[in-house]
mmCIF file with all atom_site columns, C-alpha atoms in Angstrom:
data_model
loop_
_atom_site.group_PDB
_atom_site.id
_atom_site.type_symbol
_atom_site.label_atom_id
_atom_site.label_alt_id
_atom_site.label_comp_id
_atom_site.label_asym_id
_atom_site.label_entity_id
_atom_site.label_seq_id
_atom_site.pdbx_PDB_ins_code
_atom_site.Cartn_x
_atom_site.Cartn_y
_atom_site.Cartn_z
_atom_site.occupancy
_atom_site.B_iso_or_equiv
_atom_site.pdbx_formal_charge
_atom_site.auth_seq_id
_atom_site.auth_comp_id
_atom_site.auth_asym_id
_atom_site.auth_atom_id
_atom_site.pdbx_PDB_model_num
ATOM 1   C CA . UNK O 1 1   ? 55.695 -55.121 76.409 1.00 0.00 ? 1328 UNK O CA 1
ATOM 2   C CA . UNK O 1 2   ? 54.720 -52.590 78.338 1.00 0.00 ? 1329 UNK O CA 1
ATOM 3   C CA . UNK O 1 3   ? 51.810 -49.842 77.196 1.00 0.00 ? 1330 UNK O CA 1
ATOM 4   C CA . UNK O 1 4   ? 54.032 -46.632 75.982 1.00 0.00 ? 1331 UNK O CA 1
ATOM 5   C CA . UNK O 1 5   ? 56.514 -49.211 74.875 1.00 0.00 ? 1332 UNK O CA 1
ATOM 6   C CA . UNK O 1 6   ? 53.488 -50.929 72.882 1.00 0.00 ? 1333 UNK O CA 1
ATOM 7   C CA . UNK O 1 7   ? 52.892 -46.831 72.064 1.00 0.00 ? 1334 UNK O CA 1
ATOM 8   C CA . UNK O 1 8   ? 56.376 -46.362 71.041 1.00 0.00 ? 1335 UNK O CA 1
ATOM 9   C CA . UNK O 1 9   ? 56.838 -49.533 68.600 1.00 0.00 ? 1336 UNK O CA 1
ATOM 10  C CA . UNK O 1 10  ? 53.293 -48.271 66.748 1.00 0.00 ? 1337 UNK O CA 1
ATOM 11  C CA . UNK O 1 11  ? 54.954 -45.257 66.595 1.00 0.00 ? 1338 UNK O CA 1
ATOM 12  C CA . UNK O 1 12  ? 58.395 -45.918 65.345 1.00 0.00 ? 1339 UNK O CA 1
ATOM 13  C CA . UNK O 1 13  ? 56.987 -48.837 62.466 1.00 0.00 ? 1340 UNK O CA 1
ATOM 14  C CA . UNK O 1 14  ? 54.642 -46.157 61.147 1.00 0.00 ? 1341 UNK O CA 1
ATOM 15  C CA . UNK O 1 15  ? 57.614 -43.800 61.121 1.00 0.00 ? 1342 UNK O CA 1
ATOM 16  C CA . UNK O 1 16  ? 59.467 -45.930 59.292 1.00 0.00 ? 1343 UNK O CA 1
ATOM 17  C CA . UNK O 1 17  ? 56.526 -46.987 56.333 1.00 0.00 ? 1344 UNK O CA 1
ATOM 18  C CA . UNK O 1 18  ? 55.388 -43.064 56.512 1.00 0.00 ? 1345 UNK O CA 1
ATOM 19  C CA . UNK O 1 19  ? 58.964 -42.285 55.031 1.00 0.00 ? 1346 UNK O CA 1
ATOM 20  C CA . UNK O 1 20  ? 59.838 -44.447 53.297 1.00 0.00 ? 1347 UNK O CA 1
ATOM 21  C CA . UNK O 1 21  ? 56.062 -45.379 51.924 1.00 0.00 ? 1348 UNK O CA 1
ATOM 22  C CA . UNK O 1 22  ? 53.996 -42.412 51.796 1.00 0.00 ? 1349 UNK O CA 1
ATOM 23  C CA . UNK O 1 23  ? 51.341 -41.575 54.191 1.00 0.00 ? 1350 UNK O CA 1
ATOM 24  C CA . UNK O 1 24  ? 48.476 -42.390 51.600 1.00 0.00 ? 1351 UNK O CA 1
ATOM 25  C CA . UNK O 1 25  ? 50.042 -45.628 50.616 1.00 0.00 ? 1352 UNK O CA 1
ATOM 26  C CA . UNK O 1 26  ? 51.186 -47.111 53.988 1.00 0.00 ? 1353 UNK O CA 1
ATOM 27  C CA . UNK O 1 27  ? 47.899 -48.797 55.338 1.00 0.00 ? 1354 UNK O CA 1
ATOM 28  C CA . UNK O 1 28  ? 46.829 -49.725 59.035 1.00 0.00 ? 1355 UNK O CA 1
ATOM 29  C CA . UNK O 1 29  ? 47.254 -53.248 58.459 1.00 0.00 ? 1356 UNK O CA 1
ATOM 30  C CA . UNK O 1 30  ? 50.711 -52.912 57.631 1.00 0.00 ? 1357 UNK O CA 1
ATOM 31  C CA . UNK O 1 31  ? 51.710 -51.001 60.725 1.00 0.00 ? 1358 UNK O CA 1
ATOM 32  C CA . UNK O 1 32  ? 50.027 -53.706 62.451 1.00 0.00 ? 1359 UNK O CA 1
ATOM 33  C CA . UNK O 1 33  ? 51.587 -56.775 60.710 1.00 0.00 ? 1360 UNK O CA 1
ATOM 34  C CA . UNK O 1 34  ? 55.077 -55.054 60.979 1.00 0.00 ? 1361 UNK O CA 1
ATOM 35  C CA . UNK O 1 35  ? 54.809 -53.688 64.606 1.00 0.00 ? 1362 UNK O CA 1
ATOM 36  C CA . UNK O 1 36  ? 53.833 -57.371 65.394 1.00 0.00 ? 1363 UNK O CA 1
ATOM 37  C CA . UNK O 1 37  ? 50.592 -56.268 67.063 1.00 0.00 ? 1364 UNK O CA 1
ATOM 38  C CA . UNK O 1 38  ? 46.902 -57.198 67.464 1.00 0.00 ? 1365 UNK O CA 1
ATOM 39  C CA . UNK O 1 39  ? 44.388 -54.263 65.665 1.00 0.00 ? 1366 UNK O CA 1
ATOM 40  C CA . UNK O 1 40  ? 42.583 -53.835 69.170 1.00 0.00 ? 1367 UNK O CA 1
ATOM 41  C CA . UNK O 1 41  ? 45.824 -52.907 70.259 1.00 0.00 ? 1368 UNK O CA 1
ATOM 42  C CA . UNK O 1 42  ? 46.681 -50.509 67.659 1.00 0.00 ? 1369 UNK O CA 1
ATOM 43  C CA . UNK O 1 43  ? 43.285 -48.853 68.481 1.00 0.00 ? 1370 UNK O CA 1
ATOM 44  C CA . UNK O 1 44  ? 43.639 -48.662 71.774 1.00 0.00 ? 1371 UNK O CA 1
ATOM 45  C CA . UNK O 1 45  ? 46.530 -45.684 71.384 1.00 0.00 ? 1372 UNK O CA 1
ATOM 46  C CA . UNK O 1 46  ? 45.176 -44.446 68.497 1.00 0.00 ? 1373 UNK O CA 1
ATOM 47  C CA . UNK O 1 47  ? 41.590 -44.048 67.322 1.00 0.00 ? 1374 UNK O CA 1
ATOM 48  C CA . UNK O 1 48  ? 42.814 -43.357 63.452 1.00 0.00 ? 1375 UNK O CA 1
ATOM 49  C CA . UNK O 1 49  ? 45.259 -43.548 61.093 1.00 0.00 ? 1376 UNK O CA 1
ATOM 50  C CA . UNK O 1 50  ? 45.340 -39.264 61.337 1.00 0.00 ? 1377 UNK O CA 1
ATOM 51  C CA . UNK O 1 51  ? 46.204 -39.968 65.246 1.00 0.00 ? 1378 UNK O CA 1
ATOM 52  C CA . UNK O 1 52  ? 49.482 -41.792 63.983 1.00 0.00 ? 1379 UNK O CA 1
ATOM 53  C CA . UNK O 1 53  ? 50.510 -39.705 61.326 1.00 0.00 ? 1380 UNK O CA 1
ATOM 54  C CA . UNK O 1 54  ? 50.490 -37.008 64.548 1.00 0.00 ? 1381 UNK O CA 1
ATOM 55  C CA . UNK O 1 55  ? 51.991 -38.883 66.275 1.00 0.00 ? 1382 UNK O CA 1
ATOM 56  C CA . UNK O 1 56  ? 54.785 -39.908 63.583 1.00 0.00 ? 1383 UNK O CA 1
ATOM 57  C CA . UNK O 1 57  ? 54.978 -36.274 62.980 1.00 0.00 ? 1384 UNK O CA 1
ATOM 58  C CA . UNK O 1 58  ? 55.998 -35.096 66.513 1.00 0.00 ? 1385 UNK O CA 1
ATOM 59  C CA . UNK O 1 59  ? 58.255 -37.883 66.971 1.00 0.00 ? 1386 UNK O CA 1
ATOM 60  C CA . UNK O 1 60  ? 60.511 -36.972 63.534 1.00 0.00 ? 1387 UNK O CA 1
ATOM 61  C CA . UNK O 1 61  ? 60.393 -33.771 64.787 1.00 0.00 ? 1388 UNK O CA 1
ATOM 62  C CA . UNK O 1 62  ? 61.815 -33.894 68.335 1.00 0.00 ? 1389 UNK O CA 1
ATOM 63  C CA . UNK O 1 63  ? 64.440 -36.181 66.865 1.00 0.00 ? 1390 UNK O CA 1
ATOM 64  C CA . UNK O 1 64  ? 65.209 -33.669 64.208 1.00 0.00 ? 1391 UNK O CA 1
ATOM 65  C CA . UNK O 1 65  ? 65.254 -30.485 66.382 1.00 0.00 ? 1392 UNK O CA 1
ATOM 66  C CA . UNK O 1 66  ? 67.431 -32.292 68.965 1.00 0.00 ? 1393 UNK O CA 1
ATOM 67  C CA . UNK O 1 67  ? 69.951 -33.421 67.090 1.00 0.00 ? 1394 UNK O CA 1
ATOM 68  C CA . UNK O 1 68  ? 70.118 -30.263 64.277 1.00 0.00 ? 1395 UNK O CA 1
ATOM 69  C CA . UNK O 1 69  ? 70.612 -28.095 67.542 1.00 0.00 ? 1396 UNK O CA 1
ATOM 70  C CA . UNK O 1 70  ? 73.512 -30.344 68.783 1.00 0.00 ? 1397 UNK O CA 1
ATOM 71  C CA . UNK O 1 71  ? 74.923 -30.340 65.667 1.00 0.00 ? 1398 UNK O CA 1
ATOM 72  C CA . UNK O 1 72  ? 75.168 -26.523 65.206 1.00 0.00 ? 1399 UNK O CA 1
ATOM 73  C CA . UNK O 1 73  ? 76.168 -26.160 68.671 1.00 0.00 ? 1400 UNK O CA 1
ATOM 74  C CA . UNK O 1 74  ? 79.036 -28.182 68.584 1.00 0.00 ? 1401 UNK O CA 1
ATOM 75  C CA . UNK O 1 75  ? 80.496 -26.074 65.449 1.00 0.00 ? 1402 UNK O CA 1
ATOM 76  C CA . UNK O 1 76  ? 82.625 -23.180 66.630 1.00 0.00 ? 1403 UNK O CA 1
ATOM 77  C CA . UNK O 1 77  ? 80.813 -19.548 67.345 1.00 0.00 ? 1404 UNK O CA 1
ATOM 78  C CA . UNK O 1 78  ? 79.752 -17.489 64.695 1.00 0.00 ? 1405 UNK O CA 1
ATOM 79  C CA . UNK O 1 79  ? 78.793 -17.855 61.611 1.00 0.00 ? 1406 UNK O CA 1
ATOM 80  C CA . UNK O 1 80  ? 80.021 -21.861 61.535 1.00 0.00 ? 1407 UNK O CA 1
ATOM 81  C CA . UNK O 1 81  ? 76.897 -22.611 63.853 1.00 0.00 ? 1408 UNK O CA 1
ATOM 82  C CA . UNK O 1 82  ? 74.308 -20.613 61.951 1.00 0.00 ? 1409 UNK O CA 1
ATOM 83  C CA . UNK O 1 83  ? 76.137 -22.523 58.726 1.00 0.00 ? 1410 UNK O CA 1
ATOM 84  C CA . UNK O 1 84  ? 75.927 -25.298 60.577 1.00 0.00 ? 1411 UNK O CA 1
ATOM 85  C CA . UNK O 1 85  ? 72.477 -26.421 59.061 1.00 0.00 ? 1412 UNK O CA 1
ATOM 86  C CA . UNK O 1 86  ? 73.444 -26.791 56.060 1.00 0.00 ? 1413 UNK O CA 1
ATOM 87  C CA . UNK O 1 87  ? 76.157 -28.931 56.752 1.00 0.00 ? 1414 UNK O CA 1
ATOM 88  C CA . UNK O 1 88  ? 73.708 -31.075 59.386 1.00 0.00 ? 1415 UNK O CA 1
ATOM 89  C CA . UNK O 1 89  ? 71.063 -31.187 55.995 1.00 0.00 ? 1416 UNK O CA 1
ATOM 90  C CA . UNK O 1 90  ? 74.293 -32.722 54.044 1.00 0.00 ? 1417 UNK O CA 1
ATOM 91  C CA . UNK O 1 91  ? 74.206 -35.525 56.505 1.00 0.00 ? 1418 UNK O CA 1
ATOM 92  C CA . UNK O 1 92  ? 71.251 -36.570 56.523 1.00 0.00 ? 1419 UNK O CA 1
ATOM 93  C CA . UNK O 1 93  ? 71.748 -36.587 52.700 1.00 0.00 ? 1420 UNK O CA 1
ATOM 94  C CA . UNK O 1 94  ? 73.749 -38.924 53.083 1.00 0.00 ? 1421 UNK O CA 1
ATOM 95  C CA . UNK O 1 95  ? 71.735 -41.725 54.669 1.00 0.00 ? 1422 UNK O CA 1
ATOM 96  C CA . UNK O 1 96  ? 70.850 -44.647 52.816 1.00 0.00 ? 1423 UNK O CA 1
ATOM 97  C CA . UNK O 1 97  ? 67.235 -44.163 54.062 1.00 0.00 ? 1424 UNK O CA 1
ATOM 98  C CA . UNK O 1 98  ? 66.898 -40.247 53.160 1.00 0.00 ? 1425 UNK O CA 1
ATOM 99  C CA . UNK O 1 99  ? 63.456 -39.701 51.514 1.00 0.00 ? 1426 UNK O CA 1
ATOM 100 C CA . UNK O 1 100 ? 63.555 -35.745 51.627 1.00 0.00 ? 1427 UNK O CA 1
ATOM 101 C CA . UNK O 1 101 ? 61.304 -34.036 54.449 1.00 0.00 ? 1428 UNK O CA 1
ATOM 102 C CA . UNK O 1 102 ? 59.054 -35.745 56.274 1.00 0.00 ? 1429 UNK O CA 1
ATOM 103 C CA . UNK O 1 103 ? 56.721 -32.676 56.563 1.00 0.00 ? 1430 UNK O CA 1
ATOM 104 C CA . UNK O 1 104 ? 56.759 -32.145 52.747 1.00 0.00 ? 1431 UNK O CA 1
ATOM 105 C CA . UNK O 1 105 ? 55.644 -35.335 51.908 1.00 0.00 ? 1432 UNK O CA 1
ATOM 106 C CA . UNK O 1 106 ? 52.824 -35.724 54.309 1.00 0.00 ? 1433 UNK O CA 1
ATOM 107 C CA . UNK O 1 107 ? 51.521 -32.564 53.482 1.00 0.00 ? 1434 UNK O CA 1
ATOM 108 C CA . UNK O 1 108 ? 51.772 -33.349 49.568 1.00 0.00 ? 1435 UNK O CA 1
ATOM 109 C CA . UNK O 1 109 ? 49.488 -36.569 50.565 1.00 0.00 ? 1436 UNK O CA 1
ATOM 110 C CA . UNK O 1 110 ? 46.903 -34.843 52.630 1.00 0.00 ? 1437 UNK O CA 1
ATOM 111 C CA . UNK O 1 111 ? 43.897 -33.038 51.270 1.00 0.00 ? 1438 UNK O CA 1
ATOM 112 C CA . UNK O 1 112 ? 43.964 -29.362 51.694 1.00 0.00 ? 1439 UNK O CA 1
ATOM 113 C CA . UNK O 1 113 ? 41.371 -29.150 54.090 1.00 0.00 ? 1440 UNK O CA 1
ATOM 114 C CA . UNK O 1 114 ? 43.057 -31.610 56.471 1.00 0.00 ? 1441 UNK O CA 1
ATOM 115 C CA . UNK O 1 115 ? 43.638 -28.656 59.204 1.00 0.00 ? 1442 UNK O CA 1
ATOM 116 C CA . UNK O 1 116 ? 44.971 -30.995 61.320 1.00 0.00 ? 1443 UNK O CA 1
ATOM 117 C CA . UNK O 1 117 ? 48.284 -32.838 60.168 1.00 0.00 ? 1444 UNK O CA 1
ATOM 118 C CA . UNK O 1 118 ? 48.735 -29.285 58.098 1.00 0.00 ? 1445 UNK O CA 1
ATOM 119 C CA . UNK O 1 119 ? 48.695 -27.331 61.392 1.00 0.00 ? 1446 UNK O CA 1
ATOM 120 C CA . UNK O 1 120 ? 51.362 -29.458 63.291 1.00 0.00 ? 1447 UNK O CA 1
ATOM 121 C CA . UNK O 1 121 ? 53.451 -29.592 59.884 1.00 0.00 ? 1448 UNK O CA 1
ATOM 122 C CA . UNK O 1 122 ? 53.392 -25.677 60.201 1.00 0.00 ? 1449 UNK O CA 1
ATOM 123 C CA . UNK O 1 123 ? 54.273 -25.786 63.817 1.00 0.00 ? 1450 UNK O CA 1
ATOM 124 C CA . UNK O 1 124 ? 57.252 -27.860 63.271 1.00 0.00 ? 1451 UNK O CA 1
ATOM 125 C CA . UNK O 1 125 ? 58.492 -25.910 60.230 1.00 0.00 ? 1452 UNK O CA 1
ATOM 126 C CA . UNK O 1 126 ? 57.915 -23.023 63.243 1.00 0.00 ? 1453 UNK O CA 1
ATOM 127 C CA . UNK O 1 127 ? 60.047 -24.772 65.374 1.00 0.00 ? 1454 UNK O CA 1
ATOM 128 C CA . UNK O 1 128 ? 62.960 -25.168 62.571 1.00 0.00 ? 1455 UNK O CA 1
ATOM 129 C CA . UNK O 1 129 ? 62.658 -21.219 61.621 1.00 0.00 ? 1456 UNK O CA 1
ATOM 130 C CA . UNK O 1 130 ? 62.596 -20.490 65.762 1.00 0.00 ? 1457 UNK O CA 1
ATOM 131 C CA . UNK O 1 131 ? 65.774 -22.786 65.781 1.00 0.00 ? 1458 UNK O CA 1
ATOM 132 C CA . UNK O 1 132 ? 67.543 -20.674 62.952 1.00 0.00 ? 1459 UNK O CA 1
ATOM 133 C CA . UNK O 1 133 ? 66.788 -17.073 64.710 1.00 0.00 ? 1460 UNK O CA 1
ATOM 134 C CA . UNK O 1 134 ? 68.218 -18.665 67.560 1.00 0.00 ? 1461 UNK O CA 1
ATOM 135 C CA . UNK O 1 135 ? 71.667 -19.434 66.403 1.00 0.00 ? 1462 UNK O CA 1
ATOM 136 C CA . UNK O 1 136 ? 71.498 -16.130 64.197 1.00 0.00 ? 1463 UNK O CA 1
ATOM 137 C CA . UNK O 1 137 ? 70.640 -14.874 67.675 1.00 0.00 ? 1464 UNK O CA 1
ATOM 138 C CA . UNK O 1 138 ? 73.738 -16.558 69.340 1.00 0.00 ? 1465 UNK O CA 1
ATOM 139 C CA . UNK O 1 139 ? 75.907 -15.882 67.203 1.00 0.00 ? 1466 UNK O CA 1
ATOM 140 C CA . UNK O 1 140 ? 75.504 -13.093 64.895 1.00 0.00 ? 1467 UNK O CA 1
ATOM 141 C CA . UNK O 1 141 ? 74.812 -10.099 68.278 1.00 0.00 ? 1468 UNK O CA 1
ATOM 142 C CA . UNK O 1 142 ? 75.249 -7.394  65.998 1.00 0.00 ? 1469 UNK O CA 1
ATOM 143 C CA . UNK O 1 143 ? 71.409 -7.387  64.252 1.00 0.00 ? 1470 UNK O CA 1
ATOM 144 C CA . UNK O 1 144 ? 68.670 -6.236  65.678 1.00 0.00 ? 1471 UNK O CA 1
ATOM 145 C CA . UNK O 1 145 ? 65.398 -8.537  66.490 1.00 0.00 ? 1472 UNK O CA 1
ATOM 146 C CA . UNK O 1 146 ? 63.828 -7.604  63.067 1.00 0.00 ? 1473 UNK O CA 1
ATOM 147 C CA . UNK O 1 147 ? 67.115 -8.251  61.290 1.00 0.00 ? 1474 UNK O CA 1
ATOM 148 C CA . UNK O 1 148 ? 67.455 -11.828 62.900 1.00 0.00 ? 1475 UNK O CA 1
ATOM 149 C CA . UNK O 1 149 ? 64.127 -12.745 62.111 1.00 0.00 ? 1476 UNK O CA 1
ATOM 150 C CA . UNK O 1 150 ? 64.354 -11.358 58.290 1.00 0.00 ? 1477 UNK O CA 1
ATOM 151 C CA . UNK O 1 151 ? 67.491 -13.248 57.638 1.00 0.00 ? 1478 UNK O CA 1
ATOM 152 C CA . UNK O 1 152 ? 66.169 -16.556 59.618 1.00 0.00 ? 1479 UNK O CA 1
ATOM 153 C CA . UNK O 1 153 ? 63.524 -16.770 57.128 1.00 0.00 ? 1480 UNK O CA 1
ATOM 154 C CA . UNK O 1 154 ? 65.590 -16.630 54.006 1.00 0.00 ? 1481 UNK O CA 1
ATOM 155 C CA . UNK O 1 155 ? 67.794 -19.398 55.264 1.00 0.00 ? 1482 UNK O CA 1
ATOM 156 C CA . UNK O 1 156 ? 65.055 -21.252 56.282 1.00 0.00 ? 1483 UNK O CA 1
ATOM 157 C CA . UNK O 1 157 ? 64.080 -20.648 52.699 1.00 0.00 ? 1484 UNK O CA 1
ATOM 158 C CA . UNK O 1 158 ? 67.218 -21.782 51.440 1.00 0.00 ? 1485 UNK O CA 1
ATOM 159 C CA . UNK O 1 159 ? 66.982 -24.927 54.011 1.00 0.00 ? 1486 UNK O CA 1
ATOM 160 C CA . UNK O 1 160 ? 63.649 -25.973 52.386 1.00 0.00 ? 1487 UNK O CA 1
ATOM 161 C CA . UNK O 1 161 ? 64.498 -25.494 48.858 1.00 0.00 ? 1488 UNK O CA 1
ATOM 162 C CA . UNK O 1 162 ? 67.669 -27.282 49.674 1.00 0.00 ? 1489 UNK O CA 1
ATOM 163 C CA . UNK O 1 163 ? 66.032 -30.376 51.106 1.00 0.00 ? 1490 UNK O CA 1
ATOM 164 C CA . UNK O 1 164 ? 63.294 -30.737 48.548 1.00 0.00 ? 1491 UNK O CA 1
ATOM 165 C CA . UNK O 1 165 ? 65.991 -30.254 45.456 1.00 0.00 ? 1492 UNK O CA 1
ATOM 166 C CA . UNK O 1 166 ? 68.494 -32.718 46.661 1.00 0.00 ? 1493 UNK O CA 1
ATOM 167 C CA . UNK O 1 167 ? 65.969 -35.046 47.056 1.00 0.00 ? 1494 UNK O CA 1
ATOM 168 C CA . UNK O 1 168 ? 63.989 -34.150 43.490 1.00 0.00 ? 1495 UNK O CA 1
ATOM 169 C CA . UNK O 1 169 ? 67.782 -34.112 42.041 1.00 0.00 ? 1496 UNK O CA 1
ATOM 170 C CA . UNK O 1 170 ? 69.233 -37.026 44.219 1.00 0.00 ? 1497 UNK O CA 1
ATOM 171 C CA . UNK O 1 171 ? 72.540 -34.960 44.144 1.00 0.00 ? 1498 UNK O CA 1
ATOM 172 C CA . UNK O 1 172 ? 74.338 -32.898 46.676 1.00 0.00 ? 1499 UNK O CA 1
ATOM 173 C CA . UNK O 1 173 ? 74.198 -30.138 44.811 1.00 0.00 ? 1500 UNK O CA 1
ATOM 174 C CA . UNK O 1 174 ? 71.239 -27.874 45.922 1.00 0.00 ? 1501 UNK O CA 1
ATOM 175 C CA . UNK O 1 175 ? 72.909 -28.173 49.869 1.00 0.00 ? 1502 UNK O CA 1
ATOM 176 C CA . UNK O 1 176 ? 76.040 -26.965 48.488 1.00 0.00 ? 1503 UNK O CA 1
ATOM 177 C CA . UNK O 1 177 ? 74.142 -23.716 46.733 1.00 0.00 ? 1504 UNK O CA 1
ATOM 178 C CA . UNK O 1 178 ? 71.999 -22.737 49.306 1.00 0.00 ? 1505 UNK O CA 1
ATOM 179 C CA . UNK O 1 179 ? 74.812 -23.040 51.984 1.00 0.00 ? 1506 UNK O CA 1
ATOM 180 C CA . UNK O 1 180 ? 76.856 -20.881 49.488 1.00 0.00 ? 1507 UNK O CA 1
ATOM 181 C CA . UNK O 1 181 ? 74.113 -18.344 49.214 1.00 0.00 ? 1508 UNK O CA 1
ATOM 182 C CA . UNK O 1 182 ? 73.397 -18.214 52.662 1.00 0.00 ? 1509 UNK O CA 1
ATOM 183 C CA . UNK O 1 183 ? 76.909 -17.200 53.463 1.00 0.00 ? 1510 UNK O CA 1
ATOM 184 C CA . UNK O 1 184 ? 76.493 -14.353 50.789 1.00 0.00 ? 1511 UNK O CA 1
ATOM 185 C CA . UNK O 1 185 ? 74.042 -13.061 52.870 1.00 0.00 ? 1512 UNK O CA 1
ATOM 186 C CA . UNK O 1 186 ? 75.235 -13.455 56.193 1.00 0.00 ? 1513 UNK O CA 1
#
């Protein structure tokens, strides 16, 4: 196996127990035992468990923003694409494996002085409010900068609330409201 393939099983295994698991109760050893690898060779791409849960963290979320962006875009102009989330977020509902957000349940595991994992959960949550304001952007020409960004943010809102509800709930439900409310204020 080569060494970012080596990288990339690490990785993926700890992306897997991280979800499904919890960060606090998925240990070292079992990313080792179930990425079939040696603990020197663990260490030698990461120097801690914090370096994974990076590492895990940028990985969901290049996934995620890839294939939430193709999604939307391949909805018809307008308001479909900026709907579009919503409909994406019902999905991935629908997985047998769907655990809620990844970013919400890392941070509810870290300690509140953890900087690090918090700041790259707030930069991906950045780069799914960016995402928003760019389909509002796209497809909604008649607001103005401040209006875009204003509106991104409630959906985003409604996104959030969405994902953490259906999960609490285990029920459709909360997508179904916020998409509702969401076209109330579009």
């Amino acid at each position: 196996m080569k060494v970012s393939a080596t990288k990339q099983n690490i990785i993926e295994t700890a992306a897997s127990l991280f979800y499904s698991n919890g960060y606090n109760l998925t240990g070292i050893n079992e990313i080792i035992a179930e990425a079939g690898i040696a603990k020197a060779t663990l260490y030698n791409h990461f120097k801690s468990k914090e370096d994974i849960c990076i590492a895990f963290l940028q990985y969901k979320n290049e996934i995620f923003i890839q294939e939430i962006e193709s999604f939307c875009k391949s909805k018809k102009r307008g308001k479909g694409q900026v709907l579009a989330v919503f409909d994406f977020l019902s999905s991935f509902f629908q997985e047998d494996d769907f655990n809620g957000c990844w970013c919400l349940r890392t941070v509810s595991e870290i300690p509140k002085d953890n900087k690090r994992i918090r700041s790259e959960i707030q930069k991906q949550k950045g780069d799914l409010l960016e995402l928003i304001n760019r389909l509002i952007g796209d497809n909604l020409s008649e607001m103005s900068d401040k209006q875009s960004l204003l509106l991104s943010k409630q959906i985003y809102l409604l996104y959030e609330s969405a994902i953490a509800e259906s999960y609490l709930h285990q029920e459709k439900w909360p997508i179904e409201t916020a998409k509702l409310l969401a076209q109330k204020i579009i």
